Short mmCIF file of C-alpha atoms and ligand atoms in Angstrom, two decimals:
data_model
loop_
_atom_site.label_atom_id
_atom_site.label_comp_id
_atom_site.label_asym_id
_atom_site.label_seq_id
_atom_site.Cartn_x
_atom_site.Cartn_y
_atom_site.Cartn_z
CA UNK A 1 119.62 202.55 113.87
CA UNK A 2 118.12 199.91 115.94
CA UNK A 3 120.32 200.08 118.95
CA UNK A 4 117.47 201.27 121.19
CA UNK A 5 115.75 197.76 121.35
CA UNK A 6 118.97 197.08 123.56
CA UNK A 7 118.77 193.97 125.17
CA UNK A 8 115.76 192.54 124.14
CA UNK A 9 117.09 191.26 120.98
CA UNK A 10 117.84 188.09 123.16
CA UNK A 11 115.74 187.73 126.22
CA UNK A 12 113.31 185.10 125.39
CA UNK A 13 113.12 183.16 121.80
CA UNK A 14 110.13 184.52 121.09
CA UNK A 15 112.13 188.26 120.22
CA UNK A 16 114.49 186.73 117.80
CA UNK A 17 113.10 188.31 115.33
CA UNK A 18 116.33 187.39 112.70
CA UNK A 19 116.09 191.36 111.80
CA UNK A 20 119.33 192.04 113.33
CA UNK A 21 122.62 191.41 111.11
CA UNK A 22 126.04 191.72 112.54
CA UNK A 23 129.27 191.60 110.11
CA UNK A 24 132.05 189.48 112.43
CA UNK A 25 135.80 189.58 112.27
CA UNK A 26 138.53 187.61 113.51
CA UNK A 27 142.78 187.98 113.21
CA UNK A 28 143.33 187.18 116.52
CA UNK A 29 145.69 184.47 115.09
CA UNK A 30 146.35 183.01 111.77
CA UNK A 31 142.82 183.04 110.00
CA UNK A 32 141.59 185.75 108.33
CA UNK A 33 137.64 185.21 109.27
CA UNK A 34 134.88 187.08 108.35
CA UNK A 35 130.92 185.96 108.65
CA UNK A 36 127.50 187.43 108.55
CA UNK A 37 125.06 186.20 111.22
CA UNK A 38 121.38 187.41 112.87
CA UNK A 39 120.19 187.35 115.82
CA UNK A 40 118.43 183.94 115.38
CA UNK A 41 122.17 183.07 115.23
CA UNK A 42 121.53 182.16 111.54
CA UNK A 43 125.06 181.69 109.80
CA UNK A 44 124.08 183.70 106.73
CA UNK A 45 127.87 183.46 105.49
CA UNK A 46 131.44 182.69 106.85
CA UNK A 47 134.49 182.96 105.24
CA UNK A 48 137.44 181.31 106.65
CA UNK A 49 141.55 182.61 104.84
CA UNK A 50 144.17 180.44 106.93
CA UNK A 51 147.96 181.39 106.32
CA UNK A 52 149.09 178.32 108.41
CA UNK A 53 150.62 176.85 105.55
CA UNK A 54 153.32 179.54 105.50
CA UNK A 55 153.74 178.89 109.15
CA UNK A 56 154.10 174.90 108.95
CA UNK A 57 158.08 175.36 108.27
CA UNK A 58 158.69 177.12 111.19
CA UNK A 59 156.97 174.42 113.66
CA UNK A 60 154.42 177.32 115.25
CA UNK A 61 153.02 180.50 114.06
CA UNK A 62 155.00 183.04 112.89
CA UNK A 63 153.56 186.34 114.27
CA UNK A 64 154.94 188.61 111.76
CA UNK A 65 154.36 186.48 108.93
CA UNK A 66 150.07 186.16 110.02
CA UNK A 67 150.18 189.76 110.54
CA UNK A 68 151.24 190.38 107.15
CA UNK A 69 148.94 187.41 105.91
CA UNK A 70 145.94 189.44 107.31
CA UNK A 71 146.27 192.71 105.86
CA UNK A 72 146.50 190.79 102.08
CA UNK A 73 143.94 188.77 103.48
CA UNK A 74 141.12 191.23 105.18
CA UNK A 75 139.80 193.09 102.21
CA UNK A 76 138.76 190.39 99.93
CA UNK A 77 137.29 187.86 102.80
CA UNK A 78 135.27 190.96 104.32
CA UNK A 79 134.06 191.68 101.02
CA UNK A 80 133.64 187.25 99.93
CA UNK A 81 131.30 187.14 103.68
CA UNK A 82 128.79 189.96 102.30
CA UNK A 83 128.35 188.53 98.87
CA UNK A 84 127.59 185.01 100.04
CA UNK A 85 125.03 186.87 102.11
CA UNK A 86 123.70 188.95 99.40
CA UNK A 87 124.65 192.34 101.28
CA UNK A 88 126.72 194.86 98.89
CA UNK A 89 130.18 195.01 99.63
CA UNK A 90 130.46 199.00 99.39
CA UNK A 91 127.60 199.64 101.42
CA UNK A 92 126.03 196.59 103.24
CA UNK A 93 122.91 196.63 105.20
CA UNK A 94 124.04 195.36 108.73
CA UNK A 95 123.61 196.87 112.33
CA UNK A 96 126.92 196.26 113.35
CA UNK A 97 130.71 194.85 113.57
CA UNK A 98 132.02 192.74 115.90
CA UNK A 99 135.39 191.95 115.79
CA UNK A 100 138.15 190.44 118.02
CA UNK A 101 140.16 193.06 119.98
CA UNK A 102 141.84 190.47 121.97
CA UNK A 103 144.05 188.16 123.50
CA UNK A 104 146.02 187.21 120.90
CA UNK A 105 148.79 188.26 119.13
CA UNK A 106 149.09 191.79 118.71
CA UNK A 107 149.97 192.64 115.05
CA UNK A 108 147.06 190.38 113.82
CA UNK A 109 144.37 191.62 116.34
CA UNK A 110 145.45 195.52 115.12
CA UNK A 111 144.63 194.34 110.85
CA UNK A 112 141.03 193.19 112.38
CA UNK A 113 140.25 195.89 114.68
CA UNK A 114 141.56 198.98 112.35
CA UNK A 115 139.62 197.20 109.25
CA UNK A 116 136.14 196.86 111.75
CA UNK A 117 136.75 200.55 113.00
CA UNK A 118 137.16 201.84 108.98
CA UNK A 119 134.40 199.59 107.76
CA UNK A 120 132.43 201.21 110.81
CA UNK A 121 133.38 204.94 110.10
CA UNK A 122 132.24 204.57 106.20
CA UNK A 123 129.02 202.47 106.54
CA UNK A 124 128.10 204.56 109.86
CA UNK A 125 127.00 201.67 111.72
CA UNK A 126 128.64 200.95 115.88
CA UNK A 127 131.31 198.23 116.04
CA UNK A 128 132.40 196.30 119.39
CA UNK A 129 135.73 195.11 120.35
CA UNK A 130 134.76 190.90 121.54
CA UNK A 131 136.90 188.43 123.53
CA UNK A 132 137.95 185.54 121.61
CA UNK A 133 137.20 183.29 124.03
CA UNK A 134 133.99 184.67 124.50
CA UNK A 135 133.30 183.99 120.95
CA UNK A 136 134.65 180.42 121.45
CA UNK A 137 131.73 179.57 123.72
CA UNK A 138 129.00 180.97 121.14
CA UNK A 139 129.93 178.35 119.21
CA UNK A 140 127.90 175.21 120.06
CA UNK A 141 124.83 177.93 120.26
CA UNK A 142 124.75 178.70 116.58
CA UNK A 143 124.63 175.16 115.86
CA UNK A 144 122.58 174.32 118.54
CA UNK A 145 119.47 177.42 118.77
CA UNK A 146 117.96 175.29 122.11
CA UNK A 147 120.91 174.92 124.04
CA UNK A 148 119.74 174.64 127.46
CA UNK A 149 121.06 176.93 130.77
CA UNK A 150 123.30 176.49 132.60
CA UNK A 151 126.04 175.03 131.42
CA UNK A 152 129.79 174.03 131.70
CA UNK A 153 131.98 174.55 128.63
CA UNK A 154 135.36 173.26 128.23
CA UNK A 155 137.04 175.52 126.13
CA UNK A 156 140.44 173.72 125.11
CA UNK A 157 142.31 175.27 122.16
CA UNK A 158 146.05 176.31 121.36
CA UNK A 159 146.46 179.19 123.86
CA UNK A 160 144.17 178.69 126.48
CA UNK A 161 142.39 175.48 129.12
CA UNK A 162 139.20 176.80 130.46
CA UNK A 163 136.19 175.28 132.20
CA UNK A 164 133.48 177.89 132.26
CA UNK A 165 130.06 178.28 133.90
CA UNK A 166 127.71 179.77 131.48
CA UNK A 167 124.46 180.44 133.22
CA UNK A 168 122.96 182.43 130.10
CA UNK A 169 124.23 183.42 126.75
CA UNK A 170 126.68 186.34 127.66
CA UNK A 171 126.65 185.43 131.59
CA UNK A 172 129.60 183.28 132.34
CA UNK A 173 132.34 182.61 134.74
CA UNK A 174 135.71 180.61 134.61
CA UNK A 175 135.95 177.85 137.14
CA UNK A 176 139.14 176.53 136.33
CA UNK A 177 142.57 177.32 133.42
CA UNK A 178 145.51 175.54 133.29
CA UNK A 179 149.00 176.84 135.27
CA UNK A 180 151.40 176.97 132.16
CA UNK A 181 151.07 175.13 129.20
CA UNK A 182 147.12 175.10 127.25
CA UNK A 183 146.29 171.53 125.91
CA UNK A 184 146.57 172.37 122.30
CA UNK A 185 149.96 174.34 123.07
CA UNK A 186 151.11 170.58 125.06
CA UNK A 187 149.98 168.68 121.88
CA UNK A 188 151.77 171.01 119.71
CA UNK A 189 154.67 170.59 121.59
CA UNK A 190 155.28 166.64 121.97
CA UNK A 191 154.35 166.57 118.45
CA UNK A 192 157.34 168.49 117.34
CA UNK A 193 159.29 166.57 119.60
CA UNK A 194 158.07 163.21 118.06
CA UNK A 195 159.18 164.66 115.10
CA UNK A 196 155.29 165.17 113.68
CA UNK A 197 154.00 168.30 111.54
CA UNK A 198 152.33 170.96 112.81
CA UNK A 199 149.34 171.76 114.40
CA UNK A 200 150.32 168.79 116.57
CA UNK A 201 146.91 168.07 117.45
CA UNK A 202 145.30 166.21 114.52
CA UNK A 203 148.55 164.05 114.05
CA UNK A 204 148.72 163.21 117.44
CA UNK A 205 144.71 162.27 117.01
CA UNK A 206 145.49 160.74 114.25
CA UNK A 207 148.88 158.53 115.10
CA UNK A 208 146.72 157.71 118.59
CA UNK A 209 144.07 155.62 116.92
CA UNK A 210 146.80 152.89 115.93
CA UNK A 211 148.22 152.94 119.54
CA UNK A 212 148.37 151.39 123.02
CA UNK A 213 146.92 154.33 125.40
CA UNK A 214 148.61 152.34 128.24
CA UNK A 215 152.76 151.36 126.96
CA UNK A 216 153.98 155.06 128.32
CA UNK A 217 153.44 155.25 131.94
CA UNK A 218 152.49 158.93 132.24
CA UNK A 219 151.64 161.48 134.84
CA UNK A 220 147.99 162.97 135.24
CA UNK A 221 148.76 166.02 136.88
CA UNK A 222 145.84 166.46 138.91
CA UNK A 223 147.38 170.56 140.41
CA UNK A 224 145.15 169.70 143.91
CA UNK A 225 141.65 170.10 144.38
CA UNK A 226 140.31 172.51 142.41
CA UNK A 227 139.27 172.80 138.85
CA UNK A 228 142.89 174.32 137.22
CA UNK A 229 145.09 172.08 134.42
CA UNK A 230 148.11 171.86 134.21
CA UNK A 231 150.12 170.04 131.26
CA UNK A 232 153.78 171.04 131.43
CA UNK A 233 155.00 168.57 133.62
CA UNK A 234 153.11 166.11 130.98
CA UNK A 235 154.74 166.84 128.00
CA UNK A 236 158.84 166.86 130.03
CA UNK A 237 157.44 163.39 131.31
CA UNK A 238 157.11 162.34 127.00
CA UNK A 239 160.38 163.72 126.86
CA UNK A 240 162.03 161.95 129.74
CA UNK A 241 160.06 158.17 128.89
CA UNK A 242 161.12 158.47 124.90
CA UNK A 243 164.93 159.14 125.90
CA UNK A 244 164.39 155.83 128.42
CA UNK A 245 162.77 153.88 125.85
CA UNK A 246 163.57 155.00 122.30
CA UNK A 247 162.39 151.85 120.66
CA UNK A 248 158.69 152.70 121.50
CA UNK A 249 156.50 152.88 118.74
CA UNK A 250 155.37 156.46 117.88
CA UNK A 251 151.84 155.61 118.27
CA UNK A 252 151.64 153.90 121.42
CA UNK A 253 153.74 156.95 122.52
CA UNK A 254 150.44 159.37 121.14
CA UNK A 255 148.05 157.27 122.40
CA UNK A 256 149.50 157.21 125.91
CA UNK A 257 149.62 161.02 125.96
CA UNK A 258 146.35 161.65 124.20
CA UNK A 259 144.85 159.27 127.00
CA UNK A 260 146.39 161.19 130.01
CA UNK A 261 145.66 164.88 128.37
CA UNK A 262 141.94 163.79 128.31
CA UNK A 263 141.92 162.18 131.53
CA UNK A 264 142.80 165.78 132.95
CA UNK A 265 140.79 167.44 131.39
CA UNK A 266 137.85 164.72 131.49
CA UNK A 267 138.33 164.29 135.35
CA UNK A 268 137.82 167.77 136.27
CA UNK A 269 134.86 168.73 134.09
CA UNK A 270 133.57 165.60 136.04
CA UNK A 271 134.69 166.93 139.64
CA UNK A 272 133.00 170.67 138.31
CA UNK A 273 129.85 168.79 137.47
CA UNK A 274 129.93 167.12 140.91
CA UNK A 275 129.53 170.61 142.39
CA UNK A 276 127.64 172.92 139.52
CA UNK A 277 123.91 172.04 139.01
CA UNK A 278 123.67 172.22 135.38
CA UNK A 279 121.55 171.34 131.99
CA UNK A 280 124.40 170.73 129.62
CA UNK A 281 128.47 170.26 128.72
CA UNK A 282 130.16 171.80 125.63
CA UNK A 283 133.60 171.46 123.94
CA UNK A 284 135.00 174.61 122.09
CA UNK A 285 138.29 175.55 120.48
CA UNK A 286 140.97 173.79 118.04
CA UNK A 287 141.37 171.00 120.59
CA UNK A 288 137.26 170.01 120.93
CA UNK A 289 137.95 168.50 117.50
CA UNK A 290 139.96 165.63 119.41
CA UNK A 291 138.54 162.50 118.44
CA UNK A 292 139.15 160.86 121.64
CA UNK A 293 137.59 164.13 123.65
CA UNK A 294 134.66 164.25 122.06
CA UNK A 295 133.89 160.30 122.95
CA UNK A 296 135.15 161.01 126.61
CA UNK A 297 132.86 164.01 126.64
CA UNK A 298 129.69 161.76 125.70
CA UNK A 299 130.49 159.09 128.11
CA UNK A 300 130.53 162.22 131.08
CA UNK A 301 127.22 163.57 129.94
CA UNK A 302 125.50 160.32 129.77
CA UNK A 303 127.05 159.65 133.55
CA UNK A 304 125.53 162.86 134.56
CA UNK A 305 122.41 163.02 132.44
CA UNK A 306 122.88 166.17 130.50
CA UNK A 307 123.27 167.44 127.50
CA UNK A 308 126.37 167.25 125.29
CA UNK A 309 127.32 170.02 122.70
CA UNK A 310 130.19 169.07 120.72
CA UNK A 311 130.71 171.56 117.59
CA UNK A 312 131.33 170.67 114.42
CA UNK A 313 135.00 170.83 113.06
CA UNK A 314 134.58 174.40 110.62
CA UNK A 315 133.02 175.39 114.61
CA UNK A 316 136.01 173.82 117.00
CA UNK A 317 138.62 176.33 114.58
CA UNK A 318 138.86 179.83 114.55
CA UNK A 319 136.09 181.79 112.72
CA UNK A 320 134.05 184.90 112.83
CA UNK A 321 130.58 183.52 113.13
CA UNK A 322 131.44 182.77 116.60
CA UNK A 323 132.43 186.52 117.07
CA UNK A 324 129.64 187.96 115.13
CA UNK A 325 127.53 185.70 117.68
CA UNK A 326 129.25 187.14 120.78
CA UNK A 327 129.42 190.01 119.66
CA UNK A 328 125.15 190.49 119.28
CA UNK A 329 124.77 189.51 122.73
CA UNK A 330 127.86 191.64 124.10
CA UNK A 331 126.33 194.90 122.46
CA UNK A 332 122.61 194.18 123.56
CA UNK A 333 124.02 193.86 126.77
CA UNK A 334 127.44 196.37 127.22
CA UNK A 335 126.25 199.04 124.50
CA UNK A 336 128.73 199.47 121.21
CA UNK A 337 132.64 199.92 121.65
CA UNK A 338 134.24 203.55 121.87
CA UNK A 339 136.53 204.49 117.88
CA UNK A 340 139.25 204.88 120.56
CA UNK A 341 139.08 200.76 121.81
CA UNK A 342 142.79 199.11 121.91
CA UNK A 343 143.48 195.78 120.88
CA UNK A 344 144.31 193.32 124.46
CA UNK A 345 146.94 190.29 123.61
CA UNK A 346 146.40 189.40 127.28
CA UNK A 347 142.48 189.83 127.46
CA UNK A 348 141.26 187.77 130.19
CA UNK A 349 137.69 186.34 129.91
CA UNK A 350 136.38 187.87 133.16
CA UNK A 351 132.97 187.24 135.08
CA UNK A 352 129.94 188.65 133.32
O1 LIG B 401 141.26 177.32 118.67
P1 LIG B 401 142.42 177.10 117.73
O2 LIG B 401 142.09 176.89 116.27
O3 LIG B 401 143.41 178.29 117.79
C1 LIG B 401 143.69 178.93 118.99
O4 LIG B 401 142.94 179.89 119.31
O5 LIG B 401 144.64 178.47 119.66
O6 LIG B 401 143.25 175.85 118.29
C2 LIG B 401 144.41 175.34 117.68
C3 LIG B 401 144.93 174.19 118.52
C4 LIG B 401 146.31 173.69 118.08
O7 LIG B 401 147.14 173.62 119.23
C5 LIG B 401 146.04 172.32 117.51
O8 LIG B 401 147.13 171.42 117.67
C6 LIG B 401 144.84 171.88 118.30
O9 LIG B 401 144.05 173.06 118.42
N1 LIG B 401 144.09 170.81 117.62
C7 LIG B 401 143.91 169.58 118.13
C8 LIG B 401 143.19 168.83 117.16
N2 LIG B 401 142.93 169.65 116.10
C9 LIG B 401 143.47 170.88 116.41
N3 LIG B 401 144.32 169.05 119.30
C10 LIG B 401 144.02 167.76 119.53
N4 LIG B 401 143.36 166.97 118.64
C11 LIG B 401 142.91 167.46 117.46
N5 LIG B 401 142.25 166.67 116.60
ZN1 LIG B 402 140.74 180.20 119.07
#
């Protein structure tokens, strides 16, 4: 077992030796994801099972109905991610599991983490329990090898508003998170009351394109002078304008909330930069795939001069790559998980 190299598998490119293989796995939510990557952060496979079509119906996802989706689900897309990476299924040649042990909901995290703790008891190999969100800002780095240090990543998805410093892979700290209501969750939420499908987002995204940003007069909750969000006073303030106007066309209605959700979120990534020397901004999470985001976030980098990572869309969702890529640093640098590790709904990314 190679767990004695510790964490030199990462410090300094020139020890990437791609000789390391970690099996991922993710049910925090409602993919089944499972993905083979090395410590070159090489994607070798990923394997992506959604059950949100079962949840569309209900306007949000059904916990007990993912939960159940995952355990049909884990077997045969553990098994799919080590034959697209040539590894056999029954006894695979990796050097570890990583796997999501929280937040999210609680019946899917316990399918992932009981599978990761089985496959790790038969194949003999250590397994470690990762934070989601952790594995949300590993994303831009396995499409991007030469990120540069430090940065500031906006992680924006369905549950959770974060800006976070990350002054190494693994080494981070959260500047800022919204009050109540995550950007994703907001979108979700007018979108149903618009009468749109769900996710929210993309239609939203979508509907905004053909609309005037400016007809709604909307709030930008700025919540004082720090770097926190908060969008629940945004969303009552859709509500409120629609009942006053209810001839307003439903895209000048999306544009004028997609505007003021990215002006938040655009203005204080801008106030963090004023005060964080860094090399680079990132997007991660469901929401970086925001057409009008990722545009804002270009424009900020070029004011600043740094770098901008935006992920691709497979990246932005839910998948285990992103855990598998966490989860190499997080062992080279914690040490493996105990067999006796709980799953967290509520994990909170703390500073590492
Ligand atoms: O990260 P994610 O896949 O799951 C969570 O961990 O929450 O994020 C899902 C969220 C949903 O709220 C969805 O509406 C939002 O991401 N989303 C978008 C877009 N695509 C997905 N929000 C805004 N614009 C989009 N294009
Ligand atoms: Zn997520």
């Amino acid at each position: 077992m190679r767990w004695s190299c510790g964490p030199t598998w990462w410090t300094g490119r020139e020890t990437y030796a791609g000789d390391v293989i970690v099996l991922g796995i993710e049910t925090s939510c409602d993919e089944t994801a499972a993905a083979v990557v090395d410590d070159r952060m090489r994607v070798v496979s990923s394997v992506v099972e959604s059950s949100i079509d079962q949840h569309r119906a209900f306007g949000g996802v059904v916990p007990e109905l993912a939960g159940r989706a995952h355990v049909t689900h884990i077997g045969p897309v553990v098994a799919r991610a080590l034959d697209q990476a040539d590894l056999d299924p029954l006894a695979p040649a990796i050097d570890a599991i990583a796997v999501t042990s929280g937040p999210g909901l609680i019946g899917s995290l316990l399918v992932g983490l009981s599978a990761a703790k089985g496959f790790a008891l038969a194949w003999d190999v250590p397994f470690v329990g990762v934070n989601h969100l952790e594995g949300h800002l590993f994303a831009p780095l396995l499409e991007t090898p030469d990120l540069e240090w430090p940065m500031l990543t906006l992680l924006v998805s369905g549950g959770h508003s974060l800006i976070v410093l990350q002054s190494a892979p693994g080494v981070h700290e959260v500047l800022g998170e919204t009050i109540d209501d995550a950007a994703g969750e907001a979108y979700d939420k007018v979108a149903r009351w618009l009468g749109l499908g769900y996710p929210g987002g993309p239609e939203i995204d979508r509907l905004a394109r053909e609309g005037t940003a400016g007809r709604l007069k909307l709030p930008v909750s700025m919540t004082g002078g720090g770097y926190d969000f908060s969008f629940s006073g945004l969303k009552t303030a859709v509500v409120r304008a629609t009942e006053r106007d209810a001839d307003v066309a439903l895209a000048d209605v999306a544009a004028s909330f997609q505007a003021a959700v990215c002006e938040q979120l655009i203005r204080k990534l801008r106030a963090a930069l004023e005060h964080h020397e860094v090399r680079g901004i990132a997007l991660a999470g469901g929401v970086a795939a925001n057409s009008a985001l990722r545009a804002a976030m270009v424009e900020l980098a070029s004011d600043f001069a740094v770098t901008c990572h935006l992920p691709s869309l497979e990246m932005c969702t839910d998948n285990a790559a992103m855990i598998a890529a966490a989860g190499i640093y997080r062992v080279a640098l914690d040490g493996p998980s105990p067999l006796d590790l709980a799953a967290d709904p509520n994990w909170q990314l703390a500073a590492v």
